[in-house]
């Protein structure tokens, strides 16, 4: 009992700790999680998941993978598919059989595996998996289309890879008993079809019952989790690994039924996915047996190189021939294909079964699958940013600002940020209101920011800060509360002070974004000051000209808005806190129009004026 509790605690600490270190350092989270588990398990011997959980480890991991696939399916919206569906279909319809074929050839001729083992292993290798791809995409700001293609391929191909392994195994088992493909393929195809229908049916039950009040709000998440696990287990009873297909179909179907009552559980499902991915990767690497690694032979190293530089590139480039995907994106997709927990879990299952059929190479699959996972995660995890920049598929590297509301104040701020080459976009549902921004050459988005379609039409990755500054304070608060889970509660701002929770007429601070300006200017305040000619000013700080000097050269009524660090980071002055200015920072202030005295005008004309803040 104590050992199990210790392992569970270590898994949580190491997994979430690795995620935190990755966030702070920018290193690939999946690499850190693998390293942490490997050190805690086979190297230091602090924990042994197989000894602690015994036969429960495999079903625990399987259910965790099923929940991850379901959560991934919930992120696949057909509105996004309509934009990038051509590439997705090619990567599934052509990519799976091509990857299976090329992987089989590499397994037989390079790794030296016997044909049955090579074919089965290659079927599993077609998976990439959301457990590794989604953390990579979260960490690297890749452009929208290649990121979407990788995400769709990872989630959709996972169950197909498992079914490829099932087909191969059942075929070789049937041939050993005198049967053939006709005894296997129709049966598995029917089982897969039934599993898909069960997954769709489960999604329909959820979509029908939740909005009609058949499930109370506090039971919706538990009911959903139980439905996913039940669907997975039921379909696995029909056919091995068919449950993965069922939960993927269930997630995709539910995502496209647009059940409004499910929006409230999005933050919860994201947290569950982070916990599961962290836990599974720690368990995966901590369970590694060093004896299995000692079976590693030199030709397996060549096989890993062939996977990286021959099998994956050939699969992707042939699949996307004559498609509309640009060549730089094709090359990026051809390189990125990390494998994860699904590969190891399925290999562990079939290795024992192949040995029972008399194929000695089956035992090698466990160690070889670990080697594939570690190699691809390290190779792709550490190179994804470099390759993305090299092929020009990297999104904006400087933090950008999303301005909600096309008002004179937001457009004036957007002009300044645009001049400073900071990514900025103005969003408004009024085409007419956006006219001034379009004329000024500022990127705009015409649409309702709260509409679900915006998520698929507007790439939010470059924008790490949101400022809601429409004429409606309640709407601004709604926008901030909606985007706070995605962007961060410390990165959504709005105008107006909202820290007086005792005033029943005011919105509480917990429902609002952070208030801009130390003075807590409201919507009406900035509107009035815009009419009075107030403007944004920028001031460069140095060792000789510090923040106090800059403050003295501004009118007394001026308010500091933000600091722009040399690396592009944005730090805002709010009603609750203020950043620490340093030499090299750029200070942006909101100031009344400067009145030039006779002496200053004379000095200016004679060229003897000092350094003053510049107006936007």
XYZ file of C-alpha atoms in Angstrom:
616
model
C 0.000 0.000 0.000
C 2.800 2.411 0.913
C 4.726 1.555 -2.253
C 1.729 2.289 -4.471
C 1.136 5.619 -2.707
C 4.817 6.534 -3.111
C 4.798 5.715 -6.832
C 1.625 7.736 -7.401
C 3.113 10.715 -5.556
C 6.418 10.466 -7.449
C 4.636 10.196 -10.780
C 2.725 13.396 -10.025
C 5.744 15.310 -8.725
C 8.074 14.236 -11.543
C 5.504 14.661 -14.315
C 4.179 18.063 -13.331
C 7.655 19.152 -12.238
C 9.030 18.314 -15.680
C 6.185 20.255 -17.307
C 6.980 23.276 -15.108
C 10.710 23.143 -15.869
C 9.866 22.917 -19.578
C 7.665 26.002 -19.259
C 10.423 27.952 -17.514
C 13.296 26.870 -19.740
C 11.653 26.255 -23.124
C 13.072 22.709 -23.259
C 10.829 19.960 -24.697
C 8.526 18.742 -21.922
C 8.313 15.184 -23.264
C 12.114 14.840 -23.206
C 12.257 16.029 -19.593
C 9.462 13.653 -18.568
C 11.209 10.687 -20.174
C 14.503 11.637 -18.499
C 12.839 12.059 -15.075
C 11.110 8.682 -15.263
C 14.232 6.921 -16.535
C 16.332 8.304 -13.680
C 13.726 7.506 -11.037
C 13.116 3.996 -12.387
C 15.865 1.871 -13.942
C 18.803 4.165 -13.051
C 18.228 5.045 -9.379
C 15.630 2.396 -8.558
C 13.466 4.812 -6.566
C 10.287 3.354 -8.006
C 9.171 0.308 -9.973
C 5.648 0.782 -11.399
C 5.356 -2.833 -12.558
C 6.161 -4.139 -9.078
C 3.888 -1.570 -7.402
C 0.813 -2.061 -9.574
C 1.355 -5.509 -11.085
C -1.363 -6.515 -13.537
C -3.200 -3.223 -12.939
C -0.493 -1.183 -14.731
C -1.539 -2.188 -18.253
C -5.272 -1.366 -17.882
C -4.375 1.875 -16.059
C -2.191 2.992 -18.945
C -4.735 1.805 -21.545
C -7.572 3.781 -19.957
C -5.299 6.816 -19.680
C -4.473 6.592 -23.404
C -8.186 6.238 -24.193
C -9.007 9.395 -22.228
C -6.193 11.287 -23.987
C -7.486 10.193 -27.399
C -11.021 11.213 -26.441
C -9.792 14.631 -25.273
C -7.855 14.978 -28.508
C -10.956 14.069 -30.513
C -12.858 16.854 -28.744
C -10.392 19.330 -30.258
C -11.069 18.205 -33.854
C -13.697 20.476 -35.360
C -14.900 19.850 -38.902
C -14.771 23.592 -39.556
C -10.998 23.297 -39.215
C -11.093 20.097 -41.271
C -12.769 21.963 -44.154
C -9.723 24.231 -44.315
C -7.044 21.539 -44.100
C -9.001 18.360 -44.836
C -7.240 17.636 -48.129
C -3.918 17.172 -46.375
C -5.487 15.218 -43.505
C -7.216 12.727 -45.815
C -3.979 12.139 -47.702
C -2.016 11.532 -44.505
C -4.628 8.986 -43.392
C -5.692 7.227 -46.615
C -2.242 7.185 -48.228
C 0.039 7.770 -45.254
C -1.078 4.777 -43.184
C -0.578 2.078 -45.875
C 2.609 3.720 -47.196
C 4.068 4.025 -43.713
C 3.131 0.413 -43.035
C 4.802 -0.741 -46.269
C 8.018 1.278 -45.868
C 8.272 0.406 -42.174
C 7.910 -3.309 -42.965
C 10.699 -3.142 -45.547
C 12.958 -1.291 -43.114
C 12.172 -3.760 -40.330
C 12.995 -6.781 -42.458
C 15.958 -5.577 -44.532
C 17.610 -3.203 -42.042
C 16.595 -4.325 -38.522
C 16.747 -7.993 -39.496
C 13.329 -8.873 -38.072
C 11.422 -11.835 -39.488
C 8.591 -10.830 -41.828
C 5.652 -11.349 -39.428
C 7.308 -9.313 -36.651
C 8.458 -6.612 -39.096
C 4.957 -6.267 -40.575
C 3.218 -6.115 -37.195
C 5.754 -3.633 -35.783
C 5.479 -1.414 -38.863
C 1.693 -1.353 -38.465
C 2.095 0.062 -34.961
C 4.729 2.561 -36.165
C 2.187 4.475 -38.262
C 0.988 6.112 -35.031
C 2.452 9.386 -33.815
C -0.020 10.171 -31.066
C -1.414 13.196 -29.233
C 0.576 12.303 -26.097
C 3.710 13.595 -27.836
C 2.568 15.783 -30.708
C 0.243 18.069 -28.740
C 2.877 18.934 -26.068
C 5.310 19.737 -28.902
C 2.775 21.992 -30.616
C 1.911 23.660 -27.315
C 5.549 24.500 -26.737
C 6.566 25.569 -30.258
C 4.648 28.318 -32.010
C 4.197 26.564 -35.371
C 1.936 28.138 -37.998
C -1.701 27.127 -38.029
C -1.839 24.772 -41.031
C 1.141 22.483 -40.266
C 0.104 22.417 -36.598
C -3.449 21.408 -37.554
C -2.214 18.680 -39.924
C 0.079 17.208 -37.269
C -2.694 17.300 -34.673
C -5.290 15.633 -36.931
C -2.803 12.992 -38.111
C -1.747 12.184 -34.539
C -5.279 11.717 -33.231
C -6.849 9.992 -36.237
C -3.937 7.645 -37.032
C -3.563 6.357 -33.468
C -6.506 3.911 -33.557
C -5.695 2.945 -37.149
C -2.164 1.979 -36.114
C -3.566 -0.214 -33.363
C -5.973 -1.854 -35.831
C -3.117 -2.473 -38.290
C -1.331 -4.416 -35.562
C -4.503 -6.368 -34.800
C -4.966 -7.241 -38.499
C -1.354 -8.408 -38.800
C -1.478 -10.510 -35.635
C -4.820 -12.141 -36.429
C -3.642 -12.881 -39.979
C -0.478 -14.652 -38.815
C -2.422 -16.524 -36.152
C -4.978 -17.632 -38.779
C -2.300 -18.745 -41.259
C -0.596 -20.800 -38.567
C -3.930 -22.632 -38.160
C -4.438 -23.053 -41.884
C -6.635 -19.982 -42.453
C -6.137 -16.867 -44.558
C -6.867 -13.178 -44.945
C -10.550 -13.839 -45.699
C -10.903 -15.314 -42.225
C -9.488 -12.189 -40.562
C -10.035 -8.932 -42.459
C -13.859 -8.988 -42.753
C -14.238 -9.851 -39.071
C -11.957 -7.017 -37.937
C -13.552 -4.544 -40.368
C -17.002 -5.389 -38.985
C -15.722 -5.053 -35.399
C -14.168 -1.673 -36.223
C -17.410 -0.498 -37.830
C -19.466 -1.601 -34.822
C -17.011 0.098 -32.466
C -17.236 3.319 -34.433
C -21.043 3.192 -34.257
C -20.909 2.574 -30.508
C -18.612 5.583 -30.093
C -20.965 7.743 -32.150
C -23.958 6.452 -30.206
C -22.320 7.303 -26.892
C -21.618 10.829 -28.152
C -25.229 11.205 -29.289
C -26.532 10.139 -25.875
C -24.349 12.790 -24.210
C -25.340 15.460 -26.738
C -29.039 14.656 -26.314
C -29.199 14.274 -22.530
C -26.950 17.086 -21.269
C -28.846 20.084 -22.749
C -32.220 18.627 -21.689
C -31.320 18.544 -18.016
C -31.222 14.770 -17.593
C -27.803 15.121 -15.957
C -27.219 17.777 -13.273
C -24.298 20.143 -13.751
C -22.166 18.642 -10.974
C -22.462 15.139 -12.497
C -21.669 16.029 -16.118
C -17.921 15.500 -15.877
C -18.201 12.194 -13.935
C -20.866 10.895 -16.341
C -18.717 11.843 -19.330
C -15.625 10.109 -17.927
C -17.604 6.958 -17.104
C -19.129 6.931 -20.608
C -15.677 7.175 -22.215
C -14.204 4.405 -20.066
C -17.268 2.211 -20.536
C -17.228 2.673 -24.315
C -13.522 1.867 -24.439
C -13.839 -1.332 -22.382
C -16.969 -2.513 -24.218
C -15.403 -2.127 -27.666
C -12.184 -3.792 -26.533
C -14.334 -6.803 -25.654
C -15.531 -6.866 -29.261
C -12.008 -6.660 -30.704
C -8.589 -5.910 -29.229
C -7.710 -2.188 -29.451
C -11.054 -1.344 -31.125
C -11.788 0.766 -28.038
C -9.235 3.353 -29.201
C -11.205 3.809 -32.415
C -14.488 4.061 -30.492
C -13.324 6.800 -28.084
C -11.712 8.767 -30.920
C -14.978 8.674 -32.897
C -16.859 9.594 -29.717
C -14.664 12.652 -29.136
C -14.818 13.876 -32.734
C -18.590 13.353 -32.926
C -19.207 15.143 -29.644
C -16.996 18.053 -30.685
C -19.033 18.575 -33.842
C -22.458 18.293 -32.201
C -21.694 21.686 -30.596
C -23.180 20.924 -27.194
C -23.180 24.267 -25.395
C -23.250 22.685 -21.941
C -19.856 21.060 -22.628
C -18.032 24.385 -22.878
C -17.805 24.628 -19.100
C -15.787 21.408 -18.874
C -13.106 22.441 -21.388
C -10.671 23.676 -18.709
C -11.206 20.464 -16.746
C -10.542 18.179 -19.717
C -7.366 20.113 -20.542
C -6.143 19.685 -16.976
C -6.956 15.964 -17.080
C -5.022 15.624 -20.359
C -1.939 17.327 -18.870
C -2.049 15.072 -15.810
C -2.523 11.914 -17.879
C 0.228 12.734 -20.380
C 2.629 13.561 -17.530
C 1.756 10.441 -15.563
C 1.867 8.056 -18.503
C 5.263 9.263 -19.679
C 6.752 8.902 -16.203
C 5.295 5.383 -15.897
C 6.515 4.573 -19.417
C 10.142 5.494 -18.810
C 10.245 4.244 -15.191
C 9.072 0.797 -16.341
C 11.918 0.409 -18.825
C 13.914 -2.771 -18.308
C 17.657 -2.368 -18.828
C 17.868 -6.029 -19.837
C 15.680 -5.270 -22.830
C 18.031 -2.470 -23.862
C 20.968 -4.866 -23.747
C 19.306 -6.798 -26.603
C 19.818 -3.730 -28.763
C 21.982 -4.560 -31.771
C 23.842 -2.317 -34.204
C 21.369 -2.862 -37.043
C 18.617 -1.467 -34.830
C 20.495 1.845 -34.832
C 20.412 1.844 -38.627
C 16.705 1.026 -38.448
C 16.089 4.106 -36.258
C 17.978 6.280 -38.736
C 15.917 4.799 -41.564
C 12.709 5.690 -39.692
C 13.835 9.285 -39.274
C 15.354 9.958 -42.673
C 13.715 7.483 -45.074
C 10.407 6.003 -43.902
C 8.720 9.137 -42.542
C 9.898 11.549 -45.298
C 8.933 9.120 -48.076
C 5.520 8.481 -46.497
C 4.632 12.162 -46.128
C 6.096 13.446 -49.391
C 4.396 10.750 -51.492
C 1.093 11.153 -49.617
C 1.044 14.916 -50.209
C 2.051 14.819 -53.889
C -0.088 17.164 -56.006
C -1.713 18.620 -52.867
C -2.110 22.299 -52.019
C 0.210 22.029 -49.005
C 3.329 24.185 -49.684
C 6.658 22.415 -49.994
C 8.178 23.975 -46.892
C 5.251 22.643 -44.835
C 5.531 19.215 -46.454
C 9.211 19.039 -45.483
C 8.353 20.085 -41.927
C 5.663 17.386 -41.673
C 8.107 14.878 -43.161
C 10.492 15.462 -40.256
C 8.147 15.687 -37.248
C 6.787 12.288 -36.172
C 7.507 11.558 -32.491
C 6.100 8.308 -31.109
C 4.581 7.932 -27.659
C 2.886 5.694 -25.166
C 0.506 4.003 -27.629
C 3.448 2.460 -29.490
C 4.989 0.997 -26.333
C 1.670 -0.148 -24.858
C 0.624 -2.023 -28.013
C 4.089 -3.489 -28.559
C 4.122 -4.804 -24.995
C 0.781 -6.515 -25.644
C 1.707 -8.161 -28.951
C 5.300 -9.096 -28.052
C 4.064 -11.849 -25.726
C 1.461 -13.037 -28.242
C 4.029 -13.275 -31.048
C 6.282 -15.303 -28.786
C 3.385 -17.692 -28.149
C 3.026 -18.121 -31.939
C 6.698 -19.090 -32.134
C 8.274 -15.859 -33.375
C 11.341 -15.292 -31.199
C 11.855 -11.748 -32.477
C 8.642 -10.748 -30.727
C 10.442 -10.207 -27.430
C 12.737 -7.673 -29.103
C 9.789 -5.400 -29.851
C 9.538 -4.012 -26.313
C 13.113 -2.731 -26.208
C 12.961 -1.606 -29.828
C 9.730 0.306 -29.238
C 11.311 2.138 -26.286
C 14.278 2.999 -28.493
C 11.951 4.387 -31.174
C 10.098 6.507 -28.618
C 13.263 7.910 -27.023
C 15.002 8.546 -30.356
C 12.072 10.286 -32.031
C 11.201 12.366 -28.968
C 14.769 13.603 -28.542
C 15.351 14.143 -32.270
C 12.084 15.950 -32.912
C 11.700 17.589 -29.505
C 15.030 19.402 -29.670
C 14.878 20.277 -33.379
C 11.250 21.326 -33.899
C 11.982 25.036 -33.330
C 15.121 25.019 -35.479
C 13.455 23.160 -38.365
C 10.348 25.373 -38.136
C 12.487 28.515 -38.413
C 14.610 27.008 -41.192
C 11.530 26.100 -43.251
C 9.721 29.338 -42.312
C 6.728 27.670 -40.688
C 7.396 29.197 -37.283
C 4.775 31.621 -36.015
C 5.552 34.983 -34.484
C 8.309 34.703 -31.856
C 7.629 38.034 -30.162
C 4.637 38.152 -27.816
C 1.700 39.893 -29.486
C -1.401 41.708 -28.282
C -4.985 40.970 -29.294
C -7.097 44.124 -28.956
C -10.839 43.468 -28.701
C -12.862 46.481 -29.815
C -12.018 48.917 -32.619
C -12.173 52.173 -30.649
C -10.026 55.297 -31.153
C -8.008 54.286 -28.085
C -7.287 50.713 -29.223
C -6.434 51.822 -32.758
C -3.998 54.448 -31.433
C -2.341 51.780 -29.268
C -2.275 49.336 -32.187
C -0.552 51.925 -34.395
C 2.217 52.353 -31.839
C 2.709 48.605 -31.374
C 2.664 48.096 -35.136
C 5.440 50.688 -35.495
C 7.423 48.832 -32.837
C 7.008 45.607 -34.875
C 5.117 43.870 -32.078
C 2.435 41.441 -33.362
C -0.931 43.135 -32.877
C -4.456 42.544 -34.151
C -7.704 44.435 -33.654
C -10.875 42.330 -33.411
C -14.377 43.711 -33.812
C -17.727 42.503 -35.111
C -18.278 45.827 -36.928
C -16.693 46.097 -40.356
C -17.137 49.856 -40.299
C -15.406 50.241 -36.940
C -12.382 48.365 -38.295
C -12.015 50.754 -41.233
C -9.554 53.063 -39.457
C -7.379 50.105 -38.484
C -7.371 48.731 -42.025
C -6.442 52.134 -43.446
C -3.520 52.301 -40.993
C -2.282 48.891 -42.172
C -3.016 47.166 -38.858
C -4.026 43.470 -38.998
C -7.724 43.065 -38.223
C -10.243 40.272 -37.723
C -13.892 40.917 -38.543
C -16.026 38.664 -36.370
C -17.352 37.968 -32.922
C -14.442 36.988 -30.678
C -16.719 34.801 -28.514
C -18.003 32.762 -31.465
C -16.643 29.203 -31.570
C -15.882 29.626 -35.265
C -13.323 32.294 -34.376
C -11.163 29.608 -32.769
C -10.738 27.963 -36.174
C -10.539 31.115 -38.309
C -8.182 33.131 -36.115
C -4.745 31.837 -35.127
C -4.316 32.888 -31.489
C -0.802 31.460 -31.062
C 1.082 34.730 -31.747
C -1.000 36.649 -29.190
C -0.008 36.124 -25.588
C -1.853 39.155 -24.233
C -5.504 40.143 -24.656
C -6.931 43.597 -23.959
C -10.726 43.943 -24.007
C -11.519 47.614 -24.529
C -14.950 47.872 -26.132
C -17.528 50.431 -24.968
C -19.243 47.772 -22.836
C -17.477 46.921 -19.561
C -19.600 43.813 -18.916
C -18.766 42.470 -22.390
C -15.079 43.149 -21.757
C -15.292 41.150 -18.533
C -17.000 38.282 -20.389
C -14.242 38.216 -23.022
C -11.540 38.181 -20.333
C -13.185 35.377 -18.360
C -13.644 33.324 -21.553
C -9.993 33.592 -22.646
C -8.334 33.528 -19.221
C -8.059 29.686 -19.121
C -6.357 29.656 -22.535
C -4.142 32.748 -22.389
C -3.701 33.022 -18.616
C -5.463 35.063 -15.957
C -2.376 37.280 -15.642
C -2.435 38.098 -19.367
C -6.008 39.280 -19.940
C -6.672 42.970 -19.310
C -9.494 45.436 -19.544
C -10.159 49.068 -18.785
C -11.654 50.122 -15.462
C -10.939 49.276 -11.842
C -12.737 46.220 -10.464
C -11.250 45.434 -7.064
C -14.106 46.751 -4.938
C -15.948 43.504 -4.229
C -18.022 45.190 -1.501
C -19.820 47.381 -4.040
C -22.754 45.261 -5.212
C -23.167 47.507 -8.255
C -19.696 46.720 -9.612
C -18.378 43.598 -11.325
C -16.199 41.592 -8.909
C -12.506 41.332 -9.712
C -12.786 37.543 -10.053
C -14.978 37.971 -13.150
C -12.870 40.615 -14.848
C -9.499 40.937 -16.482
C -6.712 42.852 -14.817
C -7.303 46.606 -14.777
C -4.931 48.598 -16.978
C -3.144 51.697 -15.620
C -2.296 52.368 -11.991
C -5.191 54.827 -11.873
C -7.672 52.222 -13.194
C -8.921 54.313 -16.143
C -12.346 53.150 -17.306
C -13.906 53.089 -20.758
C -15.480 56.528 -20.369
C -12.200 57.931 -18.999
C -10.156 56.982 -22.046
C -12.918 58.086 -24.420
C -12.913 61.542 -22.835
C -9.117 61.739 -22.900
C -9.025 60.730 -26.560
C -11.314 63.677 -27.287
C -8.941 65.906 -25.343
C -6.036 64.833 -27.538
C -4.248 62.394 -25.251
C -1.669 60.234 -27.009
C 0.675 57.297 -26.494
C 4.348 58.109 -25.955
C 7.341 55.808 -26.001
C 10.555 56.349 -24.071
C 13.763 54.313 -24.294
C 15.482 53.790 -20.946
C 19.254 53.617 -20.543
C 21.874 53.697 -17.789
C 21.967 57.506 -18.002
C 18.269 58.040 -18.599
C 16.311 55.910 -16.132
C 12.629 55.527 -15.339
C 12.539 58.494 -12.951
C 14.024 60.757 -15.625
C 11.425 59.564 -18.106
C 8.660 60.174 -15.564
C 9.851 63.734 -14.913
C 9.799 64.546 -18.622
C 6.150 63.535 -18.916
C 3.170 65.652 -17.875
C 2.046 64.980 -14.298
C -1.271 63.545 -15.480
C 0.441 60.938 -17.692
C -0.107 57.252 -16.901
C 2.336 54.444 -17.577
C 0.791 51.623 -19.620
C 3.438 49.006 -20.345
C 7.096 48.057 -20.606
C 8.512 46.345 -23.677
C 11.590 44.316 -22.806
C 14.486 43.950 -25.290
C 13.366 40.361 -25.994
C 9.832 41.572 -26.808
C 8.159 40.562 -23.527
C 5.288 42.834 -22.491
C 4.825 43.945 -18.852
C 1.801 46.063 -17.961
C 1.245 48.648 -15.259
C -2.000 47.733 -13.532
C -4.039 48.996 -10.611
C -2.539 46.230 -8.458
C 1.110 45.955 -9.549
C 3.841 47.616 -11.570
C 6.826 46.045 -13.382
C 10.421 46.963 -12.535
C 11.848 49.141 -15.354
C 15.459 48.472 -16.382
C 17.953 49.952 -18.801
C 17.114 48.877 -22.345
C 13.365 48.757 -21.717
C 10.901 50.778 -23.749
C 8.222 52.517 -21.697
C 4.833 53.235 -23.272
C 2.772 55.901 -21.525
C -0.633 57.473 -22.093
C -0.249 61.194 -21.805
C -2.075 64.483 -22.373
C -0.909 66.573 -25.325
C 2.345 68.301 -24.500
C 2.310 72.098 -24.414
C 5.584 73.484 -25.766
C 6.841 76.603 -24.026
C 8.588 79.502 -25.786
C 11.941 78.446 -24.294
C 11.533 74.836 -25.492
C 10.528 75.983 -28.961
C 13.618 78.202 -29.135
C 15.861 75.340 -27.924
C 14.295 72.958 -30.388
C 14.938 75.296 -33.295
C 18.540 75.852 -32.195
C 19.091 72.065 -31.900
C 19.890 72.130 -28.173
C 16.864 70.274 -26.876
C 17.328 67.187 -24.608
C 15.969 63.667 -25.054
C 12.195 63.712 -24.732
C 9.553 61.014 -24.925
C 8.339 60.437 -28.473
C 4.676 60.603 -29.359
C 3.136 57.712 -31.190
